[in-house]
Coordinates of C-alpha atoms in Angstrom, one line a residue:
X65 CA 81.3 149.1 225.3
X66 CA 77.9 147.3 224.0
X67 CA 74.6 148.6 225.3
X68 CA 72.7 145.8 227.9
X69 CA 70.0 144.2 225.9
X70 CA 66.6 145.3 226.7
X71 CA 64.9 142.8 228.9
X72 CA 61.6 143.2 230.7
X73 CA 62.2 144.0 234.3
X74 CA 58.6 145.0 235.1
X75 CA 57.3 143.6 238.7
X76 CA 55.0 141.3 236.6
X77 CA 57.9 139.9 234.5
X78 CA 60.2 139.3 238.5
X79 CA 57.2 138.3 240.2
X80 CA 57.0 135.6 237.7
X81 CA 60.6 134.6 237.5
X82 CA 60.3 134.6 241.5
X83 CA 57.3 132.0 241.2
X84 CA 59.1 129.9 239.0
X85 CA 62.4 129.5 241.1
X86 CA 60.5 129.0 244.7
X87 CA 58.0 126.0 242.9
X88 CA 61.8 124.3 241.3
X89 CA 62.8 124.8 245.1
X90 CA 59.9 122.9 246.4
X91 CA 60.0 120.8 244.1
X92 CA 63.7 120.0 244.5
X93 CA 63.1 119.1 248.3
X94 CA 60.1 117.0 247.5
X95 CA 62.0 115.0 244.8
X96 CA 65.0 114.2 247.1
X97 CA 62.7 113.2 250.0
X98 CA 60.9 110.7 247.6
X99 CA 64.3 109.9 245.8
X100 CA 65.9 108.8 249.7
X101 CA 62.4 106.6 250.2
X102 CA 63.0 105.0 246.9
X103 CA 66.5 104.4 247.8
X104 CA 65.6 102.7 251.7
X105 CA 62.9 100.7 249.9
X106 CA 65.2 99.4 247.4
X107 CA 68.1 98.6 250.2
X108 CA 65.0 96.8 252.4
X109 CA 64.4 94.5 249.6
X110 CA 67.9 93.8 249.0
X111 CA 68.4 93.1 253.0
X112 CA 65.1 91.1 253.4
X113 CA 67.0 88.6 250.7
X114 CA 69.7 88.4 252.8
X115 CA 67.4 87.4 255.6
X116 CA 65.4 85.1 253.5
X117 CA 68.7 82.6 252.6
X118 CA 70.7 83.4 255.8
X119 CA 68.7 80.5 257.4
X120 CA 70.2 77.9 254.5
X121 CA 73.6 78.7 254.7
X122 CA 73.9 81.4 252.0
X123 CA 74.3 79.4 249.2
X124 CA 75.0 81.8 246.3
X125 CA 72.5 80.3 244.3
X126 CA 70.0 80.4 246.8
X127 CA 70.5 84.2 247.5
X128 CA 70.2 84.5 243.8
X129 CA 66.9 83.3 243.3
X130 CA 65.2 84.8 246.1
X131 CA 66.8 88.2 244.8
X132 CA 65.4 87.8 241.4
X133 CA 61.9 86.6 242.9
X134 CA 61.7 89.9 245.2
X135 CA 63.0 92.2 242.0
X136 CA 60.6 90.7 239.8
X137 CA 57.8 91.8 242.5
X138 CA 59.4 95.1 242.6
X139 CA 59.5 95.6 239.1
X140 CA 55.9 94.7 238.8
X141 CA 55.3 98.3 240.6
X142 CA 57.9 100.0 239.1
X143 CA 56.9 99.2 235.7
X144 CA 60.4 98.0 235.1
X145 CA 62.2 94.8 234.2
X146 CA 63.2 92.5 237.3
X147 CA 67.3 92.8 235.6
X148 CA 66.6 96.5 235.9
X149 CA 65.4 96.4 239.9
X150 CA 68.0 94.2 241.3
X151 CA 70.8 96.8 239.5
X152 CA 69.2 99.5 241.4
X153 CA 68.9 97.1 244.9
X154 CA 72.6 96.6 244.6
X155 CA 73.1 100.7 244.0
X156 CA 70.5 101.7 246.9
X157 CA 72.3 99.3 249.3
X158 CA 75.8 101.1 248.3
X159 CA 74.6 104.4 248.4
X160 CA 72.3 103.7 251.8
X161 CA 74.4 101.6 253.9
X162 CA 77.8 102.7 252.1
X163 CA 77.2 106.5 252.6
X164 CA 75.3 106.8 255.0
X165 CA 76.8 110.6 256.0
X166 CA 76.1 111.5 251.9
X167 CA 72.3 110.4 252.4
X168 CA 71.9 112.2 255.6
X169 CA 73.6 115.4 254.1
X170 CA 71.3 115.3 251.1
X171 CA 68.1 114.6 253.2
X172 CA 69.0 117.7 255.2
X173 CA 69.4 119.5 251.6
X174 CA 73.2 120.1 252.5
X175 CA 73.9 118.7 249.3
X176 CA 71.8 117.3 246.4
X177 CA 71.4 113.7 244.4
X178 CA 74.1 114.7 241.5
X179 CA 76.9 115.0 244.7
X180 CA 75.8 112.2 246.0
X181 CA 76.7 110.4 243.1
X182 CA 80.1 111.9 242.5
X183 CA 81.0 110.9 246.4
X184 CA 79.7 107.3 245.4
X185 CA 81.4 106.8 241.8
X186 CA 84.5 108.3 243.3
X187 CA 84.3 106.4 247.2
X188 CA 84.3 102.9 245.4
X189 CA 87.6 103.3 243.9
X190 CA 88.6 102.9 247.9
X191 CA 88.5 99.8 249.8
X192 CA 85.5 99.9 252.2
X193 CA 86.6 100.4 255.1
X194 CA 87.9 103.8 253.8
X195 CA 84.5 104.7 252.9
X196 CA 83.5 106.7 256.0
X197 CA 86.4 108.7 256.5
X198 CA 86.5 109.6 252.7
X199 CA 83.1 110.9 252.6
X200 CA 83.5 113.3 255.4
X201 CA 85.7 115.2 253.9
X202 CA 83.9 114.4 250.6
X203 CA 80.7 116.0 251.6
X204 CA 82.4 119.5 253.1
X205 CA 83.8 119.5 249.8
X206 CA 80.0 119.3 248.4
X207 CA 78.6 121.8 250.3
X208 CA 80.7 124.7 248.1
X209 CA 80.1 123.2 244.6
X210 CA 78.2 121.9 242.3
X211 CA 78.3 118.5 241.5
X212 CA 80.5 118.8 238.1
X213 CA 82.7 120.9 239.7
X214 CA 83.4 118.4 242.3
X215 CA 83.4 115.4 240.8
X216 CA 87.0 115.5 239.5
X217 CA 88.4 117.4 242.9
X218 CA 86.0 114.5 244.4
X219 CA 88.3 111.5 242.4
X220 CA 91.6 113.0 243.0
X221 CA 90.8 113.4 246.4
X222 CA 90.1 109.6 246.7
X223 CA 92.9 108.8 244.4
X224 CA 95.4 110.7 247.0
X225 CA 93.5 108.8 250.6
X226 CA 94.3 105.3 248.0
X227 CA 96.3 102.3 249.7
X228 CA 98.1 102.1 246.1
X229 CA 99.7 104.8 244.5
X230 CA 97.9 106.1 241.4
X231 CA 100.6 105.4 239.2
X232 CA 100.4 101.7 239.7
X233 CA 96.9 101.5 239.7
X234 CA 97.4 103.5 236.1
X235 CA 99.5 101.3 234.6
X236 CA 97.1 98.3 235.3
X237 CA 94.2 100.4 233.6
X238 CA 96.1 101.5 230.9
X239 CA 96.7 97.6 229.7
X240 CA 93.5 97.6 229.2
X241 CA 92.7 100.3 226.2
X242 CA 91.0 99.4 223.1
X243 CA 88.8 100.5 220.3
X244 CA 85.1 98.9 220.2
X245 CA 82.8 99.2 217.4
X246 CA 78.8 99.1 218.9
X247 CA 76.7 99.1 215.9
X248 CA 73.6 101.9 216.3
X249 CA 70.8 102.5 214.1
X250 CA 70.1 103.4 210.5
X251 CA 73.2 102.9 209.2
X252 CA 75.5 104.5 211.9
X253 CA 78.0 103.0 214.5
X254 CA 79.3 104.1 217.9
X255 CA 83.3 103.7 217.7
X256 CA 84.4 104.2 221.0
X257 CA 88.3 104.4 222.5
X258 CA 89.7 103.9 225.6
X259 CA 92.6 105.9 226.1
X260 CA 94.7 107.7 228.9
X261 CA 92.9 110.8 229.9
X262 CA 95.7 113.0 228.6
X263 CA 95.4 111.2 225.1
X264 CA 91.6 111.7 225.0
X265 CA 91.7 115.0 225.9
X266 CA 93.9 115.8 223.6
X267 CA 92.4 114.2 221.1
X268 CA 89.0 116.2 221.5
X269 CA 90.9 119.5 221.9
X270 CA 92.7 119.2 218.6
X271 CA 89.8 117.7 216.4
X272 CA 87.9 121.0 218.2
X273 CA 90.4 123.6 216.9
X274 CA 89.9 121.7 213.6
X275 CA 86.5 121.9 213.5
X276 CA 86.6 125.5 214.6
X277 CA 89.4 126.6 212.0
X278 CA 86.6 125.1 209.0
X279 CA 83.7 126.3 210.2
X280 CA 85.5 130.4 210.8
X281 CA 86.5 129.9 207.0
X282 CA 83.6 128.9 205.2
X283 CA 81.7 131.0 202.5
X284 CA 78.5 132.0 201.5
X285 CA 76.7 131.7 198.1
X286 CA 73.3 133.0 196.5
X287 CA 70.5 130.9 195.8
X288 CA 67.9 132.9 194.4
X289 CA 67.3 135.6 196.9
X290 CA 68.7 134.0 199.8
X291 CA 72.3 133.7 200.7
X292 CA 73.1 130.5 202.6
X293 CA 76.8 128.7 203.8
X294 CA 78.4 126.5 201.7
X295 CA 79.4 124.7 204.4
X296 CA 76.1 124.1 207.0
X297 CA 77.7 121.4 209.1
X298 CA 77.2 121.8 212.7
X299 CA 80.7 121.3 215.0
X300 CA 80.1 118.1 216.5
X301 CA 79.5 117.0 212.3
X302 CA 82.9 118.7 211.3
X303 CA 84.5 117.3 214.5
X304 CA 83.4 113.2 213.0
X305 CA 84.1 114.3 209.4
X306 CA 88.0 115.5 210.5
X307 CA 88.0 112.5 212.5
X308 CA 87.4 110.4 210.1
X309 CA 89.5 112.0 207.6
X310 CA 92.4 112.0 210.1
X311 CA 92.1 108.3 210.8
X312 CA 91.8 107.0 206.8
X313 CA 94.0 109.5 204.9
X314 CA 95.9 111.1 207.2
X315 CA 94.5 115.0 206.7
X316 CA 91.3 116.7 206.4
X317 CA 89.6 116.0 202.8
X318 CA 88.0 119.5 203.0
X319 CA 90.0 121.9 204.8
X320 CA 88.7 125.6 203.9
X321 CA 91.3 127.6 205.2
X322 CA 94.2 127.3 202.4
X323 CA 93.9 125.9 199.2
X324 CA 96.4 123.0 199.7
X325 CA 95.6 119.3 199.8
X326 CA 97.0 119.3 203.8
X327 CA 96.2 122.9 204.2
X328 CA 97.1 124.4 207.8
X329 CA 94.8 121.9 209.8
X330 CA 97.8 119.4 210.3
X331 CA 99.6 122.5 212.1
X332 CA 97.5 122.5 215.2
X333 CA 98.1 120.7 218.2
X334 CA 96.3 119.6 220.6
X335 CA 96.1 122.0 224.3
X336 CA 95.7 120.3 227.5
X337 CA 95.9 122.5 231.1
X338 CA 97.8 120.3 233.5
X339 CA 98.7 121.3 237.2
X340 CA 101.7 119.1 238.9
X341 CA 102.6 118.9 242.4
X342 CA 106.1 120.0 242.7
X343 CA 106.7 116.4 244.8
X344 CA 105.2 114.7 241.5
X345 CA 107.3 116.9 239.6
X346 CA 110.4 115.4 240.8
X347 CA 109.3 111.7 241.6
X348 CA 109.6 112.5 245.4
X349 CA 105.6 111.9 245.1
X350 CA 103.4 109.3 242.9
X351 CA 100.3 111.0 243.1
X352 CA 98.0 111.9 240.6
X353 CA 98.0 114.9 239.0
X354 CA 94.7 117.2 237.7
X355 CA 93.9 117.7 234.5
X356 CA 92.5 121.8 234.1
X357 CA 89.8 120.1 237.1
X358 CA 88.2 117.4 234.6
X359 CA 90.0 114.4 236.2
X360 CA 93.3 112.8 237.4
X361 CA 96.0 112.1 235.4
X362 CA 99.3 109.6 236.0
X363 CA 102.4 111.1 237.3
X364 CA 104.2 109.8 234.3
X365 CA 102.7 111.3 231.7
X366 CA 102.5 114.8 233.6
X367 CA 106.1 114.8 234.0
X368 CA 106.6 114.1 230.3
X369 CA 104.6 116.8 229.5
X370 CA 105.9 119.4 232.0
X371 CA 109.1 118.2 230.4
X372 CA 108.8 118.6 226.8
X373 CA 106.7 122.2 227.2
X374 CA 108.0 126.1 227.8
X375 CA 104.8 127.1 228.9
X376 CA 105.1 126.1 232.6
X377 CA 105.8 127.9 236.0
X378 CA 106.1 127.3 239.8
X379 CA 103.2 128.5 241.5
X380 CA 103.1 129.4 244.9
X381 CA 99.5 129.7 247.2
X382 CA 99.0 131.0 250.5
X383 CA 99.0 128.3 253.0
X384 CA 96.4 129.1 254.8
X385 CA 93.4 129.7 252.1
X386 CA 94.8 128.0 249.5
X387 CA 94.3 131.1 247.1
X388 CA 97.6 131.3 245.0
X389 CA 99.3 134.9 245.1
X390 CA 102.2 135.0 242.8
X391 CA 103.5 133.3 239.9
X392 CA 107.5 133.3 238.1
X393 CA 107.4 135.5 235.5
X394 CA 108.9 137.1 233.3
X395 CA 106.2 139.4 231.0
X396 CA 103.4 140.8 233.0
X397 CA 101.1 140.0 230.7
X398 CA 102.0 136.6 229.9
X399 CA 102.3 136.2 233.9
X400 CA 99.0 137.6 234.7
X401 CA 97.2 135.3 232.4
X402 CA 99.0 132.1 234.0
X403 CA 98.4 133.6 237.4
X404 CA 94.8 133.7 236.6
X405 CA 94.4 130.3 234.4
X406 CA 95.9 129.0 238.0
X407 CA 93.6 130.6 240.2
X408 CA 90.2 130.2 238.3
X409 CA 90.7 126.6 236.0
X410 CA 87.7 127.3 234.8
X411 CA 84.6 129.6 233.8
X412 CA 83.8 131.1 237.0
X413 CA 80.2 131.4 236.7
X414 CA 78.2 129.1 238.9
X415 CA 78.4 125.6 237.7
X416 CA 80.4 126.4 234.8
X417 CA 83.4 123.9 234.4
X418 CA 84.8 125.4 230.5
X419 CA 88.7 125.0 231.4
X420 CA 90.2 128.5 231.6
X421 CA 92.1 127.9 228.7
X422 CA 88.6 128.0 226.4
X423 CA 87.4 131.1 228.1
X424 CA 87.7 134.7 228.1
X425 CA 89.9 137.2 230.7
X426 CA 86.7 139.5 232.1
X427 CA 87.3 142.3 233.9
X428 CA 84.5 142.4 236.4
X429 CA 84.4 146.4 236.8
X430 CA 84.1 147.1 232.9
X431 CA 86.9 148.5 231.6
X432 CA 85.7 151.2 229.7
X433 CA 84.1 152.2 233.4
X434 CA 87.5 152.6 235.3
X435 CA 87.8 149.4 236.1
X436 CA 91.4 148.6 236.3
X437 CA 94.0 145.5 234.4
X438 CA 94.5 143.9 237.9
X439 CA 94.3 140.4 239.3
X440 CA 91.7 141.5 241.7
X441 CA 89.4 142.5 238.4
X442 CA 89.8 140.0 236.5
X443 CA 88.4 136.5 236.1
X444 CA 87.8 134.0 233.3
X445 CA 84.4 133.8 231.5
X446 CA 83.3 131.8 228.7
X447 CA 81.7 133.1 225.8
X448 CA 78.1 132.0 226.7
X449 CA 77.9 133.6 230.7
X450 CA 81.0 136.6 229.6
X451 CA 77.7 137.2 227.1
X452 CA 75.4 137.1 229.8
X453 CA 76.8 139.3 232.1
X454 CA 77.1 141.8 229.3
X455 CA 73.1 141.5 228.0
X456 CA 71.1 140.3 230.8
X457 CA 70.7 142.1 234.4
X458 CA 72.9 139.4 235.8
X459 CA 75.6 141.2 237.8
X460 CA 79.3 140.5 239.4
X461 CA 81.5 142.2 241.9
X462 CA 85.3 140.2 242.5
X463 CA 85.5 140.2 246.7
X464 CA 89.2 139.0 248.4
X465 CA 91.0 136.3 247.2
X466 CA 89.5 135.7 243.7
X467 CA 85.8 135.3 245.4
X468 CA 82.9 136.6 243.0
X469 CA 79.6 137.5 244.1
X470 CA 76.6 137.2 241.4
X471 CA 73.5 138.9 242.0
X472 CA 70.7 137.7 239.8
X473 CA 67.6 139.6 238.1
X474 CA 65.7 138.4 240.9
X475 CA 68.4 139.7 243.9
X476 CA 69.1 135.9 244.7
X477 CA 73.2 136.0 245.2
X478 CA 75.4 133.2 244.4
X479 CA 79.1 133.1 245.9
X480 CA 81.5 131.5 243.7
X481 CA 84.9 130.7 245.5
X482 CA 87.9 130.4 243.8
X483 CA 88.8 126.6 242.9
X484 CA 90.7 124.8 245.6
X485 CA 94.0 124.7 244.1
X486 CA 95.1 120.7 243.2
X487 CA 99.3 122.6 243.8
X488 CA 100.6 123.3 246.8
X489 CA 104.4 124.9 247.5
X490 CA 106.0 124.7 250.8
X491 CA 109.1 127.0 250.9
X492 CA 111.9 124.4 251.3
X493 CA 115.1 125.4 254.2
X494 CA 117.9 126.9 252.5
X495 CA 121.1 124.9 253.0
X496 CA 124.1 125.9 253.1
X497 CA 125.8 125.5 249.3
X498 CA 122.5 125.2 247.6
X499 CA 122.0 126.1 243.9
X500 CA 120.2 129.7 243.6
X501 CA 116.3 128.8 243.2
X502 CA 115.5 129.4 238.9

């Protein structure tokens, strides 16, 4: 067991931190008062041109120009460029007369801007007359998370309440991938693909363990008195290089951790966390599917997967919370760490979204202290907040049903539920003949 850092606990040193947090508090609810006057003035504007070419009949053009007269006022204040304003008068009249719940919530410091925007980006995927009954659920939702955390539950949510089913609507985004070069500065470019999310993901996962694989590998040499890496590239710069290398000869042109032109790079394969509905599963359902809590992903390609991999089980969750209790299994270790990649998705420290599948298996009672190798003790962690917990006076008791409990250095606590499961069993009626359940 490693010994807590030592880190000044003095009343000075929490009177400060104490200080710090109320004045970001006040200054949160100031910023979101202004923010919500900002957004009305904005809407006005875009109403009062409305008003101003109601009286000739609305001509398009008409509209147009008094728009781009009142934005050019507006921008004069704002120190902006008249382009600039009328974007945001077209995004304050969505967000104001749109949402009106969202705005009302976030005035009353229910929720906060960054939710607001994850119940707007993911409400206009919706016709608009769905709007209203989508963001009541969408802002109960809000009130438990943080706005990352959300945002994917958020677009799944409005992909499920869709007229269309997600797989059709899919297939027409899907025609319209591409790869776009957008030339940057000093010599450097921005090449940027469009892919299915599952793709992309994979992608970025694979070119990680790549860059991850060099950069354990690499040596040291002496120059003069110092000893320094041979290798100094950060991981985003080994993640371009093998990138690059992958796309214009096919393997890595330095790979450090064999001595063979291909070396052991070209072995790893991209990992992607993927929870299907057991409807979905079978093509009784065509709703999306979620991707480790990131995004939605098309039925098709989840079945595919869930096809052509042995690392998948049913998973069943109590009805009533949600919270799933058991797993098929046939190790108990192997089953534990499914149960619990279910359960948690993700890093379960507050606002923490690293997918389960990156992070560490905690056990919140130490170990070494007595505490015990059981679900109820046990939660994922990524390296950085797993660190924290060890070093800093943060603390973390589990509570019923995967629920953890932080207590900061200050006393402050934090509740982080479990993720709301995106699969749901239903035990099916037994007929008479049916095959035994595998």
């Amino acid at each position: 067991m490693t010994e807590p850092m030592e880190i000044p606990d003095g009343e000075t040193y929490l009177a400060a931190i104490a200080g710090i947090v109320a004045d970001v508090e006040d200054i949160g609810v100031e910023f979101a008062r202004a923010k919500i006057r900002e957004l009305r003035a904005l809407a006005a504007a875009g109403r009062l041109a409305d008003e101003q070419s109601a009286p000739r009949n609305a001509r398009v053009q008409v509209h147009d120009m008094v728009l781009r007269s009142i934005s050019a006022e507006v921008a004069g204040v704002m120190r902006l460029t008249d382009r600039a304003v009328q974007r945001r008068i077209g995004e304050a009249r969505t967000i104001i007369e749109g949402f009106p719940a969202a705005v009302t919530a976030w005035e009353a410091g229910r929720i906060v801007q960054g939710h607001v925007k994850a119940i707007v980006d993911a409400g206009l995927n919706l016709p608009g007359e769905m709007w209203a009954e989508f963001e009541k659920v969408a802002i109960e939702r809000c009130e438990r998370e943080t706005p990352n955390r959300v945002r994917g539950e958020l677009e799944i949510l409005a992909h499920r309440m869709h007229p269309r089913t997600f797989a059709e609507r899919h297939e027409e985004a899907a025609a319209g991938r591409c790869v776009r070069l957008m030339p940057g500065r000093d010599g450097m470019s921005d090449l940027i693909a469009t892919l299915p999310t599952v793709i992309a993901e994979g992608i970025h996962d694979r070119l990680t363990q790549q860059a991850r694989a060099i950069i354990d590998t690499r040596g040291e040499r002496a120059i003069g008195s110092e000893v320094v890496a041979t290798d100094a590239r950060s991981t985003d710069q080994v993640r371009a290089d093998v990138f690059a290398d992958l796309l214009l000869a096919g393997t890595p042109a330095l790979d450090d951790t064999c001595d063979t032109s291909a070396g052991p790079l070209g072995a790893i394969r991209a990992r992607v966390q993927v929870l299907v509905p057991a409807a979905t599963l079978t093509g009784a359902d065509d709703g999306p599917c979620d991707l480790t809590g990131r995004s939605p992903i098309d039925p098709d390609t989840a079945r595919t997967l869930a096809g052509a991999t042995h690392v998948w089980e049913r998973l069943f969750h109590d009805p009533t919370t949600g919270v799933t209790v058991s797993t098929d299994s046939y190790r108990v270790p192997s089953a534990m760490r499914r149960f619990l990649q279910a359960r948690d998705q993700h890093c379960r420290f507050p606002g923490c979204r690293v997918a389960a599948i990156r992070c560490e298996i905690d056990h919140t009672h130490d170990h070494a202290l007595g505490g015990k190798t059981e679900l109820t003790n046990l939660a994922h962690l990524c390296q950085r907040h797993h660190s924290m917990k060890q070093f800093t006076a943060w603390r973390v008791r589990q509570l019923q049903g995967g629920v953890l409990e932080w207590t900061s250095p200050l006393g402050r606590t934090y509740r982080e539920d479990a993720p709301t499961p995106a699969v749901a069993f239903t035990p099916a009626a037994a007929h008479p003949g049916d095959p035994a359940p595998f």
